[in-house]
Amino acid sequence: GHSANGTPAGPPPLRYMKTTQRRASSALKGVNIRRRSGVTIGCRLTEFIHKSFGEYLAARGLISAAYRSAKQLADDDNDKDEADIAEDWARLIQNAEFTKVTEQVITFLYDEARRRPDAGVQAEMQKVFTWVQTHGAPVHKVSTEPSYRELETQQRCTEAAILGVTSALASANFENAETDEARQDVPRVAFRPGTEEKSLNRLHTTLAHANRRLLKMAYLSGADLSRANLRGAYLSGAILHSTDLTRSVVTGARVRSVDLSEAIGLTDDHVNRCFGVKSGYGKSDLPSDLTYPDHWHAADDADEDSFELYQAFDEAYRKWRATL
């Protein structure tokens, strides 16, 4: 279907999520349900805890929007380019922001991408993300008499949503690869060279903001992050070759499956403040002159990643954070 202005109809913006949850809650009142419930999608069971239906639907809608956007860009008979797609996303997202309240959306976003990994969709969404980093999201075309502050918020929300789906697809394609060589060939999420730190700061990828979870699979090789605030960032699978981390803040950052062996300015203080894997699957590579901290996770040996391995890492991380 199409909307009133002729644009392809898409899933509701994330700001409708609370409305969705209220309706679901109202419909379930008086019904005796288990603590965990689920629905079957295809051949797989998706489980929901309490009232997470709204978050799941929002995440599924975002991934579906990415597939529609990629199809339009790849279609030679379609006149839409990256600028048009960026406008579609600005209209879709508006001022809906990933927050502590909606952080579960990001979890479902990565889960939904795992159901249908597609390198072509990732590549097309990377083009849109690159365009938005260069030109900004055309939010002025979809806003009605906005303030400058509102435009600023909408810019960040649109860019974060595009980054989120691109990161989720990259992570899914990485996990879907069958060999170590194939995994290394999966493109990471690229930032404009020389603007990486500004981009991270603009997107609020800090401990206090849910956007810190969007840096999985980020390509930050050679980036100057010497003053970047990576507090609490999810950097699993990111490429940090020759990345300058001299005065960066990495407290609470997750560095599972990250090669830090050639990072510039990395010190014992850095590695003691973040959390990685010291042995087993997903081991984080450190420079030869640094020692693996005792608090880092000792993972089981395995030939490929699994939910159980990641869950064990996540539980170990949470236990460590609780001691700080």
CSV table of C-alpha atoms in Angstrom, one decimal:
chain,number,residue,atom,x,y,z
A,1,GLY,CA,0.0,0.0,0.0
A,2,HIS,CA,0.9,3.7,-0.2
A,3,SER,CA,0.5,6.6,2.2
A,4,ALA,CA,-1.5,9.7,1.4
A,5,ASN,CA,1.5,11.5,-0.1
A,6,GLY,CA,2.3,8.6,-2.4
A,7,THR,CA,5.3,7.2,-0.6
A,8,PRO,CA,5.5,3.5,0.0
A,9,ALA,CA,3.8,2.6,3.2
A,10,GLY,CA,6.1,1.3,5.9
A,11,PRO,CA,6.0,0.2,9.5
A,12,PRO,CA,5.0,2.8,12.1
A,13,PRO,CA,7.7,5.0,13.6
A,14,LEU,CA,9.2,3.8,16.9
A,15,ARG,CA,7.3,6.5,18.7
A,16,TYR,CA,4.2,4.4,18.2
A,17,MET,CA,5.7,1.5,20.1
A,18,LYS,CA,4.3,2.6,23.5
A,19,THR,CA,0.8,2.8,21.9
A,20,THR,CA,1.2,-0.7,20.5
A,21,GLN,CA,2.2,-1.9,24.0
A,22,ARG,CA,-0.8,-0.3,25.6
A,23,ARG,CA,-3.1,-1.9,23.2
A,24,ALA,CA,-1.5,-5.3,23.6
A,25,SER,CA,-1.7,-4.9,27.4
A,26,SER,CA,-5.4,-3.9,27.2
A,27,ALA,CA,-6.2,-6.9,25.1
A,28,LEU,CA,-4.5,-9.2,27.4
A,29,LYS,CA,-6.1,-8.0,30.6
A,30,GLY,CA,-7.9,-10.7,32.4
A,31,VAL,CA,-6.2,-13.4,30.4
A,32,ASN,CA,-4.0,-15.8,32.4
A,33,ILE,CA,-0.8,-16.1,30.4
A,34,ARG,CA,2.6,-17.7,31.2
A,35,ARG,CA,5.6,-15.6,32.2
A,36,ARG,CA,7.0,-16.4,28.7
A,37,SER,CA,4.9,-16.7,25.6
A,38,GLY,CA,5.8,-17.0,22.0
A,39,VAL,CA,4.6,-17.1,18.4
A,40,THR,CA,5.8,-19.3,15.6
A,41,ILE,CA,7.3,-17.4,12.6
A,42,GLY,CA,8.1,-19.7,9.8
A,43,CYS,CA,9.7,-22.7,11.4
A,44,ARG,CA,11.1,-20.9,14.5
A,45,LEU,CA,9.6,-19.9,17.7
A,46,THR,CA,10.0,-16.3,18.9
A,47,GLU,CA,9.6,-15.9,22.6
A,48,PHE,CA,8.5,-12.7,24.3
A,49,ILE,CA,9.0,-11.8,28.0
A,50,HIS,CA,6.1,-9.8,29.5
A,51,LYS,CA,5.0,-7.0,27.2
A,52,SER,CA,7.8,-7.0,24.6
A,53,PHE,CA,5.5,-7.4,21.6
A,54,GLY,CA,5.7,-3.8,20.7
A,55,GLU,CA,9.5,-3.8,20.7
A,56,TYR,CA,9.6,-6.9,18.5
A,57,LEU,CA,7.2,-5.4,15.9
A,58,ALA,CA,9.2,-2.1,15.8
A,59,ALA,CA,12.4,-4.1,15.1
A,60,ARG,CA,10.8,-6.3,12.5
A,61,GLY,CA,9.4,-3.2,10.8
A,62,LEU,CA,12.9,-1.6,10.7
A,63,ILE,CA,14.4,-4.7,9.1
A,64,SER,CA,11.5,-4.9,6.6
A,65,ALA,CA,12.1,-1.2,5.7
A,66,ALA,CA,15.7,-2.0,5.0
A,67,TYR,CA,14.8,-4.7,2.6
A,68,ARG,CA,12.4,-2.4,0.8
A,69,SER,CA,15.0,0.3,0.6
A,70,ALA,CA,17.6,-2.1,-0.7
A,71,LYS,CA,15.2,-3.4,-3.4
A,72,GLN,CA,14.4,0.1,-4.6
A,73,LEU,CA,18.1,1.1,-4.8
A,74,ALA,CA,19.0,-2.1,-6.6
A,75,ASP,CA,16.2,-1.9,-9.2
A,76,ASP,CA,17.4,-0.3,-12.4
A,77,ASP,CA,13.8,0.6,-13.3
A,78,ASN,CA,13.4,2.6,-10.0
A,79,ASP,CA,14.4,6.2,-10.0
A,80,LYS,CA,15.1,6.4,-6.3
A,81,ASP,CA,18.6,7.1,-5.1
A,82,GLU,CA,20.3,7.4,-1.7
A,83,ALA,CA,18.8,10.9,-1.1
A,84,ASP,CA,15.3,9.6,-1.7
A,85,ILE,CA,15.8,6.6,0.5
A,86,ALA,CA,17.2,8.8,3.3
A,87,GLU,CA,14.1,11.0,3.0
A,88,ASP,CA,11.9,7.9,3.3
A,89,TRP,CA,13.8,7.0,6.5
A,90,ALA,CA,13.5,10.5,7.9
A,91,ARG,CA,9.7,10.3,7.3
A,92,LEU,CA,9.5,6.8,8.9
A,93,ILE,CA,11.6,7.6,12.0
A,94,GLN,CA,10.8,11.2,12.7
A,95,ASN,CA,11.9,11.9,16.3
A,96,ALA,CA,11.7,8.3,17.5
A,97,GLU,CA,14.9,7.6,19.4
A,98,PHE,CA,16.4,4.5,20.9
A,99,THR,CA,16.4,5.1,24.6
A,100,LYS,CA,16.7,3.1,27.8
A,101,VAL,CA,12.9,2.5,27.6
A,102,THR,CA,13.1,1.0,24.1
A,103,GLU,CA,16.5,-0.6,24.3
A,104,GLN,CA,14.9,-4.0,23.8
A,105,VAL,CA,14.1,-2.9,20.2
A,106,ILE,CA,17.9,-3.1,19.5
A,107,THR,CA,18.1,-6.6,20.8
A,108,PHE,CA,15.2,-7.7,18.6
A,109,LEU,CA,16.7,-5.8,15.7
A,110,TYR,CA,19.8,-8.0,15.7
A,111,ASP,CA,17.6,-11.1,16.3
A,112,GLU,CA,15.4,-10.3,13.3
A,113,ALA,CA,18.4,-9.7,11.1
A,114,ARG,CA,19.7,-13.2,12.0
A,115,ARG,CA,16.5,-14.7,10.5
A,116,ARG,CA,17.2,-13.3,7.0
A,117,PRO,CA,20.9,-12.3,6.6
A,118,ASP,CA,21.5,-10.7,3.2
A,119,ALA,CA,24.8,-9.2,2.0
A,120,GLY,CA,23.1,-7.3,-0.7
A,121,VAL,CA,20.8,-5.5,1.7
A,122,GLN,CA,23.7,-4.7,3.9
A,123,ALA,CA,25.6,-3.2,1.0
A,124,GLU,CA,22.7,-1.0,-0.1
A,125,MET,CA,22.0,0.2,3.4
A,126,GLN,CA,25.7,1.1,3.8
A,127,LYS,CA,25.3,3.4,0.8
A,128,VAL,CA,22.4,5.1,2.5
A,129,PHE,CA,24.4,5.4,5.8
A,130,THR,CA,27.4,6.9,3.9
A,131,TRP,CA,25.1,9.4,2.1
A,132,VAL,CA,23.6,10.5,5.4
A,133,GLN,CA,27.0,10.9,7.1
A,134,THR,CA,28.0,13.1,4.2
A,135,HIS,CA,24.9,15.2,3.6
A,136,GLY,CA,22.8,14.7,6.7
A,137,ALA,CA,19.2,13.3,6.7
A,138,PRO,CA,16.7,15.5,4.8
A,139,VAL,CA,14.5,15.9,7.9
A,140,HIS,CA,13.5,19.4,6.8
A,141,LYS,CA,11.5,17.9,4.0
A,142,VAL,CA,9.3,15.8,6.3
A,143,SER,CA,8.9,18.1,9.4
A,144,THR,CA,6.1,20.6,9.9
A,145,GLU,CA,7.3,23.9,11.3
A,146,PRO,CA,10.0,22.3,13.4
A,147,SER,CA,12.4,24.0,15.7
A,148,TYR,CA,16.2,23.8,15.1
A,149,ARG,CA,16.4,21.5,18.2
A,150,GLU,CA,13.7,19.2,16.8
A,151,LEU,CA,15.6,19.0,13.5
A,152,GLU,CA,18.8,18.1,15.3
A,153,THR,CA,17.0,15.3,17.2
A,154,GLN,CA,15.4,14.0,14.0
A,155,GLN,CA,18.8,14.0,12.3
A,156,ARG,CA,20.3,11.9,15.1
A,157,CYS,CA,17.3,9.5,15.2
A,158,THR,CA,17.3,8.9,11.5
A,159,GLU,CA,21.0,8.3,11.3
A,160,ALA,CA,21.0,6.0,14.3
A,161,ALA,CA,18.2,3.9,12.9
A,162,ILE,CA,20.0,3.5,9.6
A,163,LEU,CA,23.2,2.6,11.4
A,164,GLY,CA,21.3,0.2,13.6
A,165,VAL,CA,19.8,-1.9,10.7
A,166,THR,CA,23.2,-1.8,8.8
A,167,SER,CA,25.0,-3.0,11.9
A,168,ALA,CA,22.4,-5.7,12.6
A,169,LEU,CA,22.7,-7.0,9.0
A,170,ALA,CA,26.5,-6.9,9.1
A,171,SER,CA,26.4,-8.9,12.4
A,172,ALA,CA,24.0,-11.4,10.9
A,173,ASN,CA,26.1,-11.9,7.8
A,174,PHE,CA,29.2,-12.3,9.9
A,175,GLU,CA,27.5,-15.0,12.0
A,176,ASN,CA,26.1,-16.7,8.9
A,177,ALA,CA,29.6,-17.1,7.3
A,178,GLU,CA,30.8,-20.7,7.5
A,179,THR,CA,34.5,-20.2,7.7
A,180,ASP,CA,36.9,-17.8,9.4
A,181,GLU,CA,38.1,-16.6,6.0
A,182,ALA,CA,34.5,-15.9,5.0
A,183,ARG,CA,33.8,-14.0,8.2
A,184,GLN,CA,36.8,-11.8,7.7
A,185,ASP,CA,35.4,-10.9,4.2
A,186,VAL,CA,32.1,-9.7,5.6
A,187,PRO,CA,32.2,-5.8,5.2
A,188,ARG,CA,32.0,-3.9,8.4
A,189,VAL,CA,29.9,-0.8,8.9
A,190,ALA,CA,32.0,2.0,7.5
A,191,PHE,CA,32.2,5.6,8.8
A,192,ARG,CA,33.5,8.5,6.7
A,193,PRO,CA,37.3,8.5,7.2
A,194,GLY,CA,38.4,11.3,9.4
A,195,THR,CA,34.9,11.9,10.9
A,196,GLU,CA,34.6,8.8,13.0
A,197,GLU,CA,34.9,10.5,16.4
A,198,LYS,CA,32.5,13.3,15.4
A,199,SER,CA,30.0,10.6,14.2
A,200,LEU,CA,30.2,8.6,17.4
A,201,ASN,CA,29.7,11.8,19.5
A,202,ARG,CA,26.9,13.0,17.3
A,203,LEU,CA,25.1,9.6,17.7
A,204,HIS,CA,25.5,9.6,21.5
A,205,THR,CA,27.2,6.2,21.6
A,206,THR,CA,27.9,6.4,25.4
A,207,LEU,CA,26.9,4.4,28.4
A,208,ALA,CA,23.9,6.6,29.1
A,209,HIS,CA,22.4,6.1,25.7
A,210,ALA,CA,21.0,3.0,24.0
A,211,ASN,CA,22.9,3.9,20.8
A,212,ARG,CA,26.1,2.5,22.4
A,213,ARG,CA,24.8,-0.8,21.2
A,214,LEU,CA,25.0,0.1,17.5
A,215,LEU,CA,28.7,-0.2,17.0
A,216,LYS,CA,28.9,-3.9,16.6
A,217,MET,CA,30.8,-4.7,13.3
A,218,ALA,CA,31.9,-1.1,12.9
A,219,TYR,CA,34.9,-0.5,10.6
A,220,LEU,CA,37.1,2.0,12.6
A,221,SER,CA,40.5,1.0,11.2
A,222,GLY,CA,42.9,4.0,11.2
A,223,ALA,CA,40.3,6.2,12.9
A,224,ASP,CA,41.4,8.9,15.3
A,225,LEU,CA,39.4,8.1,18.4
A,226,SER,CA,42.0,9.6,20.8
A,227,ARG,CA,39.3,11.6,22.6
A,228,ALA,CA,36.3,9.4,21.8
A,229,ASN,CA,33.8,8.5,24.5
A,230,LEU,CA,33.3,4.8,24.0
A,231,ARG,CA,31.9,4.2,27.5
A,232,GLY,CA,29.8,1.1,27.5
A,233,ALA,CA,30.0,0.7,23.7
A,234,TYR,CA,29.3,-2.7,22.1
A,235,LEU,CA,32.3,-3.1,19.9
A,236,SER,CA,32.1,-6.9,19.2
A,237,GLY,CA,33.4,-7.7,15.8
A,238,ALA,CA,34.6,-4.2,15.1
A,239,ILE,CA,37.8,-3.6,13.2
A,240,LEU,CA,40.2,-1.4,15.1
A,241,HIS,CA,43.5,-1.8,13.2
A,242,SER,CA,45.8,1.2,13.8
A,243,THR,CA,42.9,3.0,15.6
A,244,ASP,CA,44.2,5.7,17.9
A,245,LEU,CA,42.7,5.1,21.4
A,246,THR,CA,45.3,7.1,23.3
A,247,ARG,CA,43.0,9.2,25.5
A,248,SER,CA,39.7,7.5,24.7
A,249,VAL,CA,37.3,6.4,27.4
A,250,VAL,CA,36.4,2.7,27.1
A,251,THR,CA,35.0,2.0,30.6
A,252,GLY,CA,32.5,-0.8,30.4
A,253,ALA,CA,33.0,-1.3,26.6
A,254,ARG,CA,32.6,-4.9,25.3
A,255,VAL,CA,35.4,-6.0,23.0
A,256,ARG,CA,34.5,-9.6,22.3
A,257,SER,CA,36.0,-10.9,18.9
A,258,VAL,CA,37.9,-7.6,18.5
A,259,ASP,CA,41.5,-7.4,17.3
A,260,LEU,CA,43.2,-4.8,19.4
A,261,SER,CA,46.8,-6.0,18.7
A,262,GLU,CA,47.6,-3.0,16.4
A,263,ALA,CA,45.5,-0.3,18.2
A,264,ILE,CA,47.5,2.8,18.9
A,265,GLY,CA,47.9,4.1,22.5
A,266,LEU,CA,46.2,1.1,24.1
A,267,THR,CA,47.3,0.6,27.7
A,268,ASP,CA,46.8,-1.7,30.6
A,269,ASP,CA,44.4,0.9,32.0
A,270,HIS,CA,42.3,0.7,28.9
A,271,VAL,CA,42.0,-3.1,28.9
A,272,ASN,CA,41.3,-3.2,32.7
A,273,ARG,CA,38.4,-0.8,32.2
A,274,CYS,CA,36.7,-2.8,29.4
A,275,PHE,CA,35.6,-6.4,29.1
A,276,GLY,CA,36.7,-8.9,26.5
A,277,VAL,CA,37.5,-12.6,26.1
A,278,LYS,CA,40.9,-13.8,27.3
A,279,SER,CA,40.6,-17.4,26.0
A,280,GLY,CA,38.4,-19.6,23.9
A,281,TYR,CA,36.0,-18.6,21.1
A,282,GLY,CA,35.8,-14.9,20.5
A,283,LYS,CA,39.2,-14.2,22.1
A,284,SER,CA,40.1,-10.5,21.9
A,285,ASP,CA,43.6,-10.0,20.5
A,286,LEU,CA,45.8,-7.6,22.6
A,287,PRO,CA,49.3,-6.1,21.8
A,288,SER,CA,52.1,-8.4,22.9
A,289,ASP,CA,53.2,-6.1,25.7
A,290,LEU,CA,49.8,-6.1,27.4
A,291,THR,CA,48.4,-8.6,29.9
A,292,TYR,CA,44.9,-10.1,29.8
A,293,PRO,CA,43.0,-8.9,32.8
A,294,ASP,CA,41.8,-11.5,35.3
A,295,HIS,CA,38.2,-10.3,35.1
A,296,TRP,CA,37.9,-11.0,31.3
A,297,HIS,CA,35.8,-13.9,30.2
A,298,ALA,CA,37.3,-17.4,29.6
A,299,ALA,CA,35.0,-18.8,26.9
A,300,ASP,CA,34.6,-22.4,25.8
A,301,ASP,CA,36.5,-23.5,22.7
A,302,ALA,CA,34.3,-23.8,19.6
A,303,ASP,CA,34.4,-23.9,15.9
A,304,GLU,CA,31.6,-21.3,15.4
A,305,ASP,CA,29.7,-18.8,17.4
A,306,SER,CA,26.4,-19.7,19.1
A,307,PHE,CA,23.7,-18.1,21.3
A,308,GLU,CA,25.0,-20.0,24.3
A,309,LEU,CA,28.5,-18.7,23.9
A,310,TYR,CA,27.3,-15.1,23.6
A,311,GLN,CA,24.9,-15.6,26.5
A,312,ALA,CA,27.8,-16.9,28.7
A,313,PHE,CA,29.9,-13.8,27.8
A,314,ASP,CA,26.9,-11.5,28.5
A,315,GLU,CA,26.3,-13.0,31.9
A,316,ALA,CA,30.0,-12.7,32.8
A,317,TYR,CA,30.0,-9.1,31.7
A,318,ARG,CA,27.0,-8.3,33.9
A,319,LYS,CA,28.6,-10.0,36.9
A,320,TRP,CA,31.7,-7.9,36.4
A,321,ARG,CA,29.7,-4.7,36.0
A,322,ALA,CA,27.9,-5.4,39.2
A,323,THR,CA,31.3,-5.4,41.1
A,324,LEU,CA,32.2,-1.8,40.0
